[in-house]
Tab-separated table of C-alpha atoms in Angstrom:
chain	number	residue	atom	x	y	z
T	187	UNK	CA	-136.153	64.617	43.619
T	188	UNK	CA	-133.444	62.479	45.216
T	189	UNK	CA	-136.027	60.307	46.971
T	190	UNK	CA	-137.937	59.972	43.701
T	191	UNK	CA	-134.828	58.699	41.913
T	192	UNK	CA	-134.103	56.280	44.750
T	193	UNK	CA	-137.682	54.980	44.552
T	194	UNK	CA	-137.388	54.435	40.788
T	195	UNK	CA	-134.016	52.699	41.192
T	196	UNK	CA	-135.340	50.355	43.893
T	197	UNK	CA	-138.413	49.573	41.785
T	198	UNK	CA	-136.262	48.741	38.767
T	199	UNK	CA	-134.051	46.491	40.885
T	200	UNK	CA	-137.115	44.646	42.227
T	201	UNK	CA	-138.503	44.169	38.719
T	202	UNK	CA	-135.103	42.996	37.473
T	203	UNK	CA	-134.736	40.477	40.306
T	204	UNK	CA	-138.304	39.259	39.753
T	205	UNK	CA	-137.730	38.535	36.080
T	206	UNK	CA	-134.308	36.989	36.667
T	207	UNK	CA	-135.968	34.600	39.111
T	208	UNK	CA	-138.818	34.016	36.655
T	209	UNK	CA	-136.543	33.024	33.778
T	210	UNK	CA	-134.240	30.920	35.977
T	211	UNK	CA	-136.724	29.162	38.272
T	212	UNK	CA	-140.097	29.318	36.503
T	213	UNK	CA	-139.604	29.097	32.740
T	214	UNK	CA	-138.692	25.538	31.745
T	215	UNK	CA	-138.795	22.790	29.208
T	216	UNK	CA	-141.192	20.117	30.474
T	217	UNK	CA	-139.669	16.833	31.647
T	218	UNK	CA	-140.718	13.972	29.381
T	219	UNK	CA	-140.687	10.327	30.429
T	220	UNK	CA	-141.372	7.597	27.872
T	221	UNK	CA	-140.132	4.401	26.289
T	222	UNK	CA	-138.241	5.266	23.125
T	223	UNK	CA	-140.383	3.665	20.420
T	224	UNK	CA	-141.081	4.696	16.853
T	225	UNK	CA	-144.506	5.926	17.966
T	226	UNK	CA	-143.288	7.988	20.934
T	227	UNK	CA	-140.419	9.573	19.015
T	228	UNK	CA	-142.662	10.513	16.107
T	229	UNK	CA	-145.433	11.952	18.289
T	230	UNK	CA	-143.021	14.005	20.398
T	231	UNK	CA	-141.289	15.388	17.320
T	232	UNK	CA	-144.630	16.539	15.897
T	233	UNK	CA	-146.066	18.001	19.116
T	234	UNK	CA	-144.472	21.487	19.463
T	235	UNK	CA	-145.529	22.070	23.077
T	236	UNK	CA	-143.437	19.089	24.147
T	237	UNK	CA	-140.295	20.525	22.580
T	238	UNK	CA	-140.547	24.187	23.531
T	239	UNK	CA	-140.180	25.902	26.877
T	240	UNK	CA	-143.269	26.496	28.968
T	241	UNK	CA	-143.666	30.130	30.061
T	242	UNK	CA	-146.166	30.179	32.956
T	243	UNK	CA	-148.085	33.446	33.232
T	244	UNK	CA	-145.615	35.667	35.098
T	245	UNK	CA	-148.254	37.536	37.096
T	246	UNK	CA	-149.914	34.385	38.487
T	247	UNK	CA	-147.417	31.529	38.370
T	248	UNK	CA	-147.980	30.869	42.072
T	249	UNK	CA	-150.090	27.677	42.198
T	250	UNK	CA	-152.760	29.205	44.438
T	251	UNK	CA	-153.082	32.355	42.320
T	252	UNK	CA	-153.304	30.228	39.180
T	253	UNK	CA	-155.983	27.994	40.686
T	254	UNK	CA	-157.955	31.017	41.871
T	255	UNK	CA	-157.802	32.513	38.380
T	256	UNK	CA	-159.091	29.237	36.934
T	257	UNK	CA	-162.074	29.162	39.300
T	258	UNK	CA	-162.782	32.874	38.762
T	259	UNK	CA	-162.818	32.471	35.003
T	260	UNK	CA	-165.077	29.425	35.204
T	261	UNK	CA	-167.592	31.359	37.276
T	262	UNK	CA	-167.546	34.505	35.126
T	263	UNK	CA	-167.377	33.217	31.552
T	264	UNK	CA	-170.537	32.377	29.644
T	265	UNK	CA	-171.731	28.812	29.452
T	266	UNK	CA	-170.663	26.865	26.393
T	267	UNK	CA	-173.612	26.215	24.097
T	268	UNK	CA	-173.855	22.541	23.170
T	269	UNK	CA	-175.711	21.275	20.122
T	270	UNK	CA	-177.481	18.560	22.052
T	271	UNK	CA	-177.635	17.138	25.579
T	272	UNK	CA	-178.877	13.577	25.889
T	273	UNK	CA	-180.104	11.833	29.020
T	274	UNK	CA	-179.309	8.114	28.968
T	275	UNK	CA	-181.044	5.529	31.112
T	276	UNK	CA	-178.579	2.981	32.446
T	277	UNK	CA	-179.410	-0.703	32.818
T	278	UNK	CA	-180.032	-0.303	36.553
T	279	UNK	CA	-182.339	2.700	36.100
T	280	UNK	CA	-179.759	5.403	36.799
T	281	UNK	CA	-179.306	8.418	34.515
T	282	UNK	CA	-176.160	9.713	32.833
T	283	UNK	CA	-175.715	12.313	30.106
T	284	UNK	CA	-173.931	13.124	26.871
T	285	UNK	CA	-173.317	16.758	25.865
T	286	UNK	CA	-172.543	17.077	22.144
T	287	UNK	CA	-170.817	19.796	20.146
T	288	UNK	CA	-170.151	19.690	16.408
T	289	UNK	CA	-172.923	17.337	15.269
T	290	UNK	CA	-175.247	19.809	13.540
T	291	UNK	CA	-173.858	19.207	10.054
T	292	UNK	CA	-171.806	16.081	10.633
T	293	UNK	CA	-170.990	13.537	7.946
T	294	UNK	CA	-171.550	10.144	9.552
T	295	UNK	CA	-169.384	8.347	7.000
T	296	UNK	CA	-166.164	10.346	7.182
T	297	UNK	CA	-163.303	9.663	9.586
T	298	UNK	CA	-163.397	12.936	11.517
T	299	UNK	CA	-162.633	11.930	15.129
T	300	UNK	CA	-164.794	12.328	18.204
T	301	UNK	CA	-163.159	13.558	21.413
T	302	UNK	CA	-164.813	12.146	24.526
T	303	UNK	CA	-164.261	14.441	27.531
T	304	UNK	CA	-164.460	13.444	31.208
T	305	UNK	CA	-165.249	16.271	33.623
T	306	UNK	CA	-164.017	17.006	37.152
T	307	UNK	CA	-165.074	15.611	40.520
T	308	UNK	CA	-168.073	17.896	41.056
T	309	UNK	CA	-168.400	19.327	37.584
T	310	UNK	CA	-170.401	18.772	34.434
T	311	UNK	CA	-170.277	19.756	30.772
T	312	UNK	CA	-169.595	23.395	31.719
T	313	UNK	CA	-166.547	23.076	33.980
T	314	UNK	CA	-164.478	21.769	31.056
T	315	UNK	CA	-165.879	24.275	28.561
T	316	UNK	CA	-162.484	25.829	27.793
T	317	UNK	CA	-161.117	22.437	26.702
T	318	UNK	CA	-164.208	21.687	24.637
T	319	UNK	CA	-164.102	25.126	23.029
T	320	UNK	CA	-160.398	24.821	22.168
T	321	UNK	CA	-160.836	21.420	20.505
T	322	UNK	CA	-163.785	22.669	18.488
T	323	UNK	CA	-162.015	25.883	17.430
T	324	UNK	CA	-158.642	24.361	16.526
T	325	UNK	CA	-159.410	20.825	15.321
T	326	UNK	CA	-163.066	21.155	14.335
T	327	UNK	CA	-163.636	17.616	15.636
T	328	UNK	CA	-166.829	16.444	17.306
T	329	UNK	CA	-166.740	16.681	21.099
T	330	UNK	CA	-168.959	14.826	23.538
T	331	UNK	CA	-168.813	15.188	27.324
T	332	UNK	CA	-169.734	12.118	29.392
T	333	UNK	CA	-171.737	13.508	32.318
T	334	UNK	CA	-171.786	11.248	35.364
T	335	UNK	CA	-174.726	10.380	37.617
T	336	UNK	CA	-175.853	13.149	39.937
T	337	UNK	CA	-173.793	15.803	38.146
T	338	UNK	CA	-175.004	18.973	36.489
T	339	UNK	CA	-178.722	19.064	35.808
T	340	UNK	CA	-179.174	15.318	35.526
T	341	UNK	CA	-182.030	13.845	37.553
T	342	UNK	CA	-180.903	11.320	40.147
T	343	UNK	CA	-183.240	8.475	39.224
T	344	UNK	CA	-181.464	5.979	41.480
T	345	UNK	CA	-179.750	6.851	44.798
T	346	UNK	CA	-176.249	5.892	43.657
T	347	UNK	CA	-173.392	8.348	43.117
T	348	UNK	CA	-169.684	7.788	42.615
T	349	UNK	CA	-167.634	10.984	42.428
T	350	UNK	CA	-165.057	9.114	40.330
T	351	UNK	CA	-167.675	7.687	38.002
T	352	UNK	CA	-168.475	4.120	37.018
T	353	UNK	CA	-166.854	2.191	34.179
T	354	UNK	CA	-170.063	0.203	33.710
T	355	UNK	CA	-171.913	3.480	33.082
T	356	UNK	CA	-169.105	4.650	30.828
T	357	UNK	CA	-169.248	1.491	28.726
T	358	UNK	CA	-172.959	2.102	28.143
T	359	UNK	CA	-172.226	5.714	27.178
T	360	UNK	CA	-169.457	4.659	24.787
T	361	UNK	CA	-171.658	2.002	23.210
T	362	UNK	CA	-174.310	4.676	22.616
T	363	UNK	CA	-171.701	6.924	20.983
T	364	UNK	CA	-170.370	4.066	18.867
T	365	UNK	CA	-173.864	3.117	17.631
T	366	UNK	CA	-174.433	6.675	16.408
T	367	UNK	CA	-170.983	7.035	14.833
T	368	UNK	CA	-169.634	3.551	14.072
T	369	UNK	CA	-166.850	4.689	11.710
T	370	UNK	CA	-165.372	7.617	13.614
T	371	UNK	CA	-162.227	7.139	15.735
T	372	UNK	CA	-162.540	8.033	19.408
T	373	UNK	CA	-160.054	10.037	21.462
T	374	UNK	CA	-160.443	10.589	25.214
T	375	UNK	CA	-159.394	13.340	27.592
T	376	UNK	CA	-159.901	13.289	31.358
T	377	UNK	CA	-159.575	16.407	33.492
T	378	UNK	CA	-158.646	15.904	37.169
T	379	UNK	CA	-161.032	13.253	38.582
T	380	UNK	CA	-162.207	12.642	35.024
T	381	UNK	CA	-158.731	11.316	34.263
T	382	UNK	CA	-159.264	8.714	36.991
T	383	UNK	CA	-162.379	7.344	35.303
T	384	UNK	CA	-160.625	7.404	31.930
T	385	UNK	CA	-157.564	5.550	33.289
T	386	UNK	CA	-159.759	3.014	35.078
T	387	UNK	CA	-161.582	2.273	31.827
T	388	UNK	CA	-158.353	2.054	29.807
T	389	UNK	CA	-156.841	-0.362	32.325
T	390	UNK	CA	-159.927	-2.578	32.507
T	391	UNK	CA	-160.361	-2.608	28.728
T	392	UNK	CA	-156.695	-3.175	27.899
T	393	UNK	CA	-156.287	-3.930	24.196
T	394	UNK	CA	-160.090	-3.787	23.744
T	395	UNK	CA	-160.261	-0.061	24.538
T	396	UNK	CA	-162.383	1.924	22.089
T	397	UNK	CA	-159.985	4.883	22.206
T	398	UNK	CA	-157.229	5.522	19.657
T	399	UNK	CA	-155.394	7.724	22.181
T	400	UNK	CA	-156.084	9.554	25.437
T	401	UNK	CA	-154.873	12.414	27.617
T	402	UNK	CA	-154.994	12.549	31.435
T	403	UNK	CA	-154.621	16.047	32.921
T	404	UNK	CA	-153.633	16.292	36.611
T	405	UNK	CA	-154.423	12.691	37.592
T	406	UNK	CA	-154.137	11.610	41.227
T	407	UNK	CA	-153.101	7.971	40.525
T	408	UNK	CA	-153.835	6.078	43.767
T	409	UNK	CA	-157.047	7.769	44.929
T	410	UNK	CA	-157.095	5.903	48.257
T	411	UNK	CA	-153.950	7.812	49.212
T	412	UNK	CA	-154.212	10.919	47.046
T	413	UNK	CA	-157.419	12.370	48.468
T	414	UNK	CA	-155.826	12.428	51.917
T	415	UNK	CA	-152.841	14.388	50.570
T	416	UNK	CA	-154.783	17.337	49.183
T	417	UNK	CA	-153.666	20.673	50.642
T	418	UNK	CA	-155.585	21.000	53.974
T	419	UNK	CA	-157.394	24.199	52.982
T	420	UNK	CA	-158.554	22.783	49.656
T	421	UNK	CA	-159.425	19.466	51.291
T	422	UNK	CA	-161.851	21.182	53.681
T	423	UNK	CA	-163.342	23.333	50.929
T	424	UNK	CA	-163.765	20.351	48.614
T	425	UNK	CA	-165.178	18.189	51.394
T	426	UNK	CA	-167.908	20.739	51.982
T	427	UNK	CA	-168.390	21.042	48.229
T	428	UNK	CA	-169.056	17.296	48.041
T	429	UNK	CA	-171.682	17.556	50.763
T	430	UNK	CA	-173.447	20.486	49.144
T	431	UNK	CA	-173.191	19.278	45.557
T	432	UNK	CA	-174.164	15.649	46.025
T	433	UNK	CA	-175.932	15.154	49.326
T	434	UNK	CA	-177.844	18.382	49.861
T	435	UNK	CA	-178.867	18.745	46.207
T	436	UNK	CA	-180.126	15.161	46.149
T	437	UNK	CA	-181.109	14.873	49.806
T	438	UNK	CA	-184.536	13.394	49.098
T	439	UNK	CA	-182.879	10.524	47.264
T	440	UNK	CA	-180.384	9.793	50.038
T	441	UNK	CA	-182.332	10.609	53.201
T	442	UNK	CA	-183.150	6.943	53.847
T	443	UNK	CA	-179.840	5.531	52.627
T	444	UNK	CA	-177.696	4.140	55.414
T	445	UNK	CA	-174.464	6.091	55.850
T	446	UNK	CA	-175.785	9.415	54.548
T	447	UNK	CA	-175.631	11.057	57.969
T	448	UNK	CA	-171.984	10.053	58.371
T	449	UNK	CA	-171.176	11.656	55.038
T	450	UNK	CA	-172.964	14.852	56.014
T	451	UNK	CA	-170.556	15.219	58.950
T	452	UNK	CA	-167.224	14.725	57.192
T	453	UNK	CA	-164.662	17.546	57.278
T	454	UNK	CA	-162.294	16.718	54.429
T	455	UNK	CA	-162.306	15.361	50.903
T	456	UNK	CA	-160.400	12.262	52.014
T	457	UNK	CA	-163.016	11.462	54.653
T	458	UNK	CA	-165.791	11.887	52.089
T	459	UNK	CA	-164.158	9.452	49.662
T	460	UNK	CA	-163.503	6.890	52.412
T	461	UNK	CA	-167.201	6.866	53.328
T	462	UNK	CA	-168.585	7.216	49.813
T	463	UNK	CA	-169.240	3.480	49.493
T	464	UNK	CA	-172.535	3.882	51.364
T	465	UNK	CA	-174.074	5.886	48.522
T	466	UNK	CA	-172.135	4.410	45.618
T	467	UNK	CA	-173.437	0.847	45.732
T	468	UNK	CA	-170.574	-0.870	47.569
T	469	UNK	CA	-170.669	-2.775	50.841
T	470	UNK	CA	-167.561	-1.180	52.347
T	471	UNK	CA	-164.581	1.102	51.718
T	472	UNK	CA	-162.343	-1.703	50.451
T	473	UNK	CA	-164.884	-2.760	47.837
T	474	UNK	CA	-165.324	0.824	46.702
T	475	UNK	CA	-161.613	1.354	46.100
T	476	UNK	CA	-161.221	-2.107	44.579
T	477	UNK	CA	-163.635	-1.205	41.766
T	478	UNK	CA	-162.962	2.542	41.492
T	479	UNK	CA	-159.242	3.100	42.047
T	480	UNK	CA	-157.486	3.556	38.667
T	481	UNK	CA	-154.062	2.643	40.029
T	482	UNK	CA	-155.063	-1.008	40.461
T	483	UNK	CA	-155.400	-1.509	36.694
T	484	UNK	CA	-153.248	1.305	35.289
T	485	UNK	CA	-150.355	-0.964	34.336
T	486	UNK	CA	-152.721	-2.810	31.958
T	487	UNK	CA	-153.306	0.260	29.768
T	488	UNK	CA	-152.576	-0.433	26.107
T	489	UNK	CA	-153.991	2.764	24.578
T	490	UNK	CA	-151.456	5.498	23.674
T	491	UNK	CA	-151.614	7.943	26.549
T	492	UNK	CA	-150.304	11.407	27.373
T	493	UNK	CA	-150.212	12.178	31.111
T	494	UNK	CA	-149.710	15.732	32.392
T	495	UNK	CA	-148.799	16.718	35.958
T	496	UNK	CA	-147.453	19.864	37.607
T	497	UNK	CA	-145.072	19.514	40.548
T	498	UNK	CA	-146.721	22.464	42.331
T	499	UNK	CA	-150.242	20.987	42.156
T	500	UNK	CA	-151.856	21.508	45.592
T	501	UNK	CA	-154.664	19.004	44.938
T	502	UNK	CA	-153.023	16.116	43.073
T	503	UNK	CA	-149.701	16.573	44.817
T	504	UNK	CA	-146.285	15.730	43.418
T	505	UNK	CA	-145.776	12.788	45.782
T	506	UNK	CA	-148.540	10.978	43.901
T	507	UNK	CA	-146.504	11.300	40.711
T	508	UNK	CA	-143.169	10.289	42.208
T	509	UNK	CA	-144.630	7.157	43.788
T	510	UNK	CA	-145.887	5.936	40.417
T	511	UNK	CA	-142.962	6.646	38.125
T	512	UNK	CA	-141.805	3.027	38.401
T	513	UNK	CA	-144.652	1.784	36.215
T	514	UNK	CA	-145.463	5.018	34.397
T	515	UNK	CA	-142.007	5.188	32.808
T	516	UNK	CA	-142.363	1.623	31.542
T	517	UNK	CA	-145.830	1.821	29.994
T	518	UNK	CA	-145.461	1.442	26.233
T	519	UNK	CA	-146.701	4.368	24.110
T	520	UNK	CA	-147.259	6.493	27.216
T	521	UNK	CA	-145.671	9.930	27.468
T	522	UNK	CA	-145.532	11.539	30.894
T	523	UNK	CA	-145.191	15.326	30.856
T	524	UNK	CA	-143.994	16.840	34.123
T	525	UNK	CA	-143.803	20.603	34.679
T	526	UNK	CA	-142.602	22.548	37.700
T	527	UNK	CA	-145.535	24.973	37.456
T	528	UNK	CA	-149.140	24.754	36.349
T	529	UNK	CA	-151.101	24.225	39.570
T	530	UNK	CA	-154.139	21.953	39.248
T	531	UNK	CA	-155.421	21.650	35.626
T	532	UNK	CA	-154.781	25.385	35.033
T	533	UNK	CA	-151.399	25.446	33.230
T	534	UNK	CA	-151.714	29.076	32.172
T	535	UNK	CA	-149.077	30.651	29.962
T	536	UNK	CA	-148.306	34.066	28.490
T	537	UNK	CA	-149.460	37.507	29.532
T	538	UNK	CA	-153.114	36.777	28.750
T	539	UNK	CA	-153.038	33.486	30.672
T	540	UNK	CA	-154.042	31.078	27.914
T	541	UNK	CA	-154.272	27.373	28.630
T	542	UNK	CA	-151.004	25.639	27.747
T	543	UNK	CA	-152.566	22.243	28.508
T	544	UNK	CA	-155.478	22.748	26.105
T	545	UNK	CA	-153.020	23.546	23.328
T	546	UNK	CA	-150.979	20.460	24.230
T	547	UNK	CA	-154.098	18.265	24.095
T	548	UNK	CA	-154.961	19.549	20.627
T	549	UNK	CA	-151.433	19.111	19.292
T	550	UNK	CA	-151.081	15.606	20.712
T	551	UNK	CA	-154.388	14.398	19.284
T	552	UNK	CA	-153.565	15.834	15.865
T	553	UNK	CA	-150.132	14.143	15.913
T	554	UNK	CA	-151.659	10.776	16.809
T	555	UNK	CA	-154.421	11.158	14.211
T	556	UNK	CA	-151.839	11.933	11.527
T	557	UNK	CA	-149.794	8.919	12.641
T	558	UNK	CA	-152.837	6.629	12.398
T	559	UNK	CA	-153.806	8.068	9.021
T	560	UNK	CA	-150.289	7.580	7.627
T	561	UNK	CA	-150.189	3.978	8.854
T	562	UNK	CA	-153.591	3.221	7.344
T	563	UNK	CA	-152.673	4.800	4.011
T	564	UNK	CA	-149.503	2.727	3.766
T	565	UNK	CA	-151.347	-0.574	4.157
């Protein structure tokens, strides 16, 4: 009986200490960095997730546990059912895709927005299904996923692959979207590597960007450095994933391409990216990064942008963020959201581990849409 009481007392003390630590060191209000403009102040005031404390899921707030839960859920949940998946032939003969949701009974003349989603480094329309589903359920806007060459079930009709995507391909995809829906405003959201392609496009396009606003979740900023900073375990796993997903799946297309054998022997994600030029249409590593690295044009972004990073991200590490605050904090109409916890693109909260980032995306887009609508109505 005595030992039983001691056991209960010790257990209660452990639980008490755990939750004291949780509320002191884990629960937080996100750090916001922005230029104080009328736009930024208004959007922040109307986006509740930016003003309230973030409560990471207490039973998996460790970044590795949270990332594991994300991958487990992706593998076990049912595929999202899209209304339509288009295969687009690019000007050079390559093939990209568009996965649509919400177009079955669409009114082409109204101003309901379209959210363009950019998937992860070795993903497709299914690895961002939770984001797509949340936007559809909460906003009821049209969603279209831009699927990159060699990803998902797309045929590789030309032996060229860029894990970060190509802005020339993206421009063709966006033009196709715009031709079908010329009056609908476009919003963009990039997840992980998808945020790199989005940022690269926004920087290249500048004031001519087709997007009204955009969100970048867990961006890596300078990819020439960032891929070499990935946690060593994840770097090896992802390096092998690149080999299996791109080279072995499309081996017949690359077997006679110079440099393929070197790529098959890499050990890390950073090595893979450094040698990717051989199968991505560039003459050398410098050329590849010159035309693919988002950091080289990021300071030219004119589109309103919300950027989300977690300090405990083991893939897009916190050093990447800290190195780029000098320009990020001075980019007009950009809001940088920095949390202590969240891991890589997971950002789970609450007992049931719901996506805090998906809710933030929805709230931000709605705030910007309302801002645009109010400005247009006052003209």
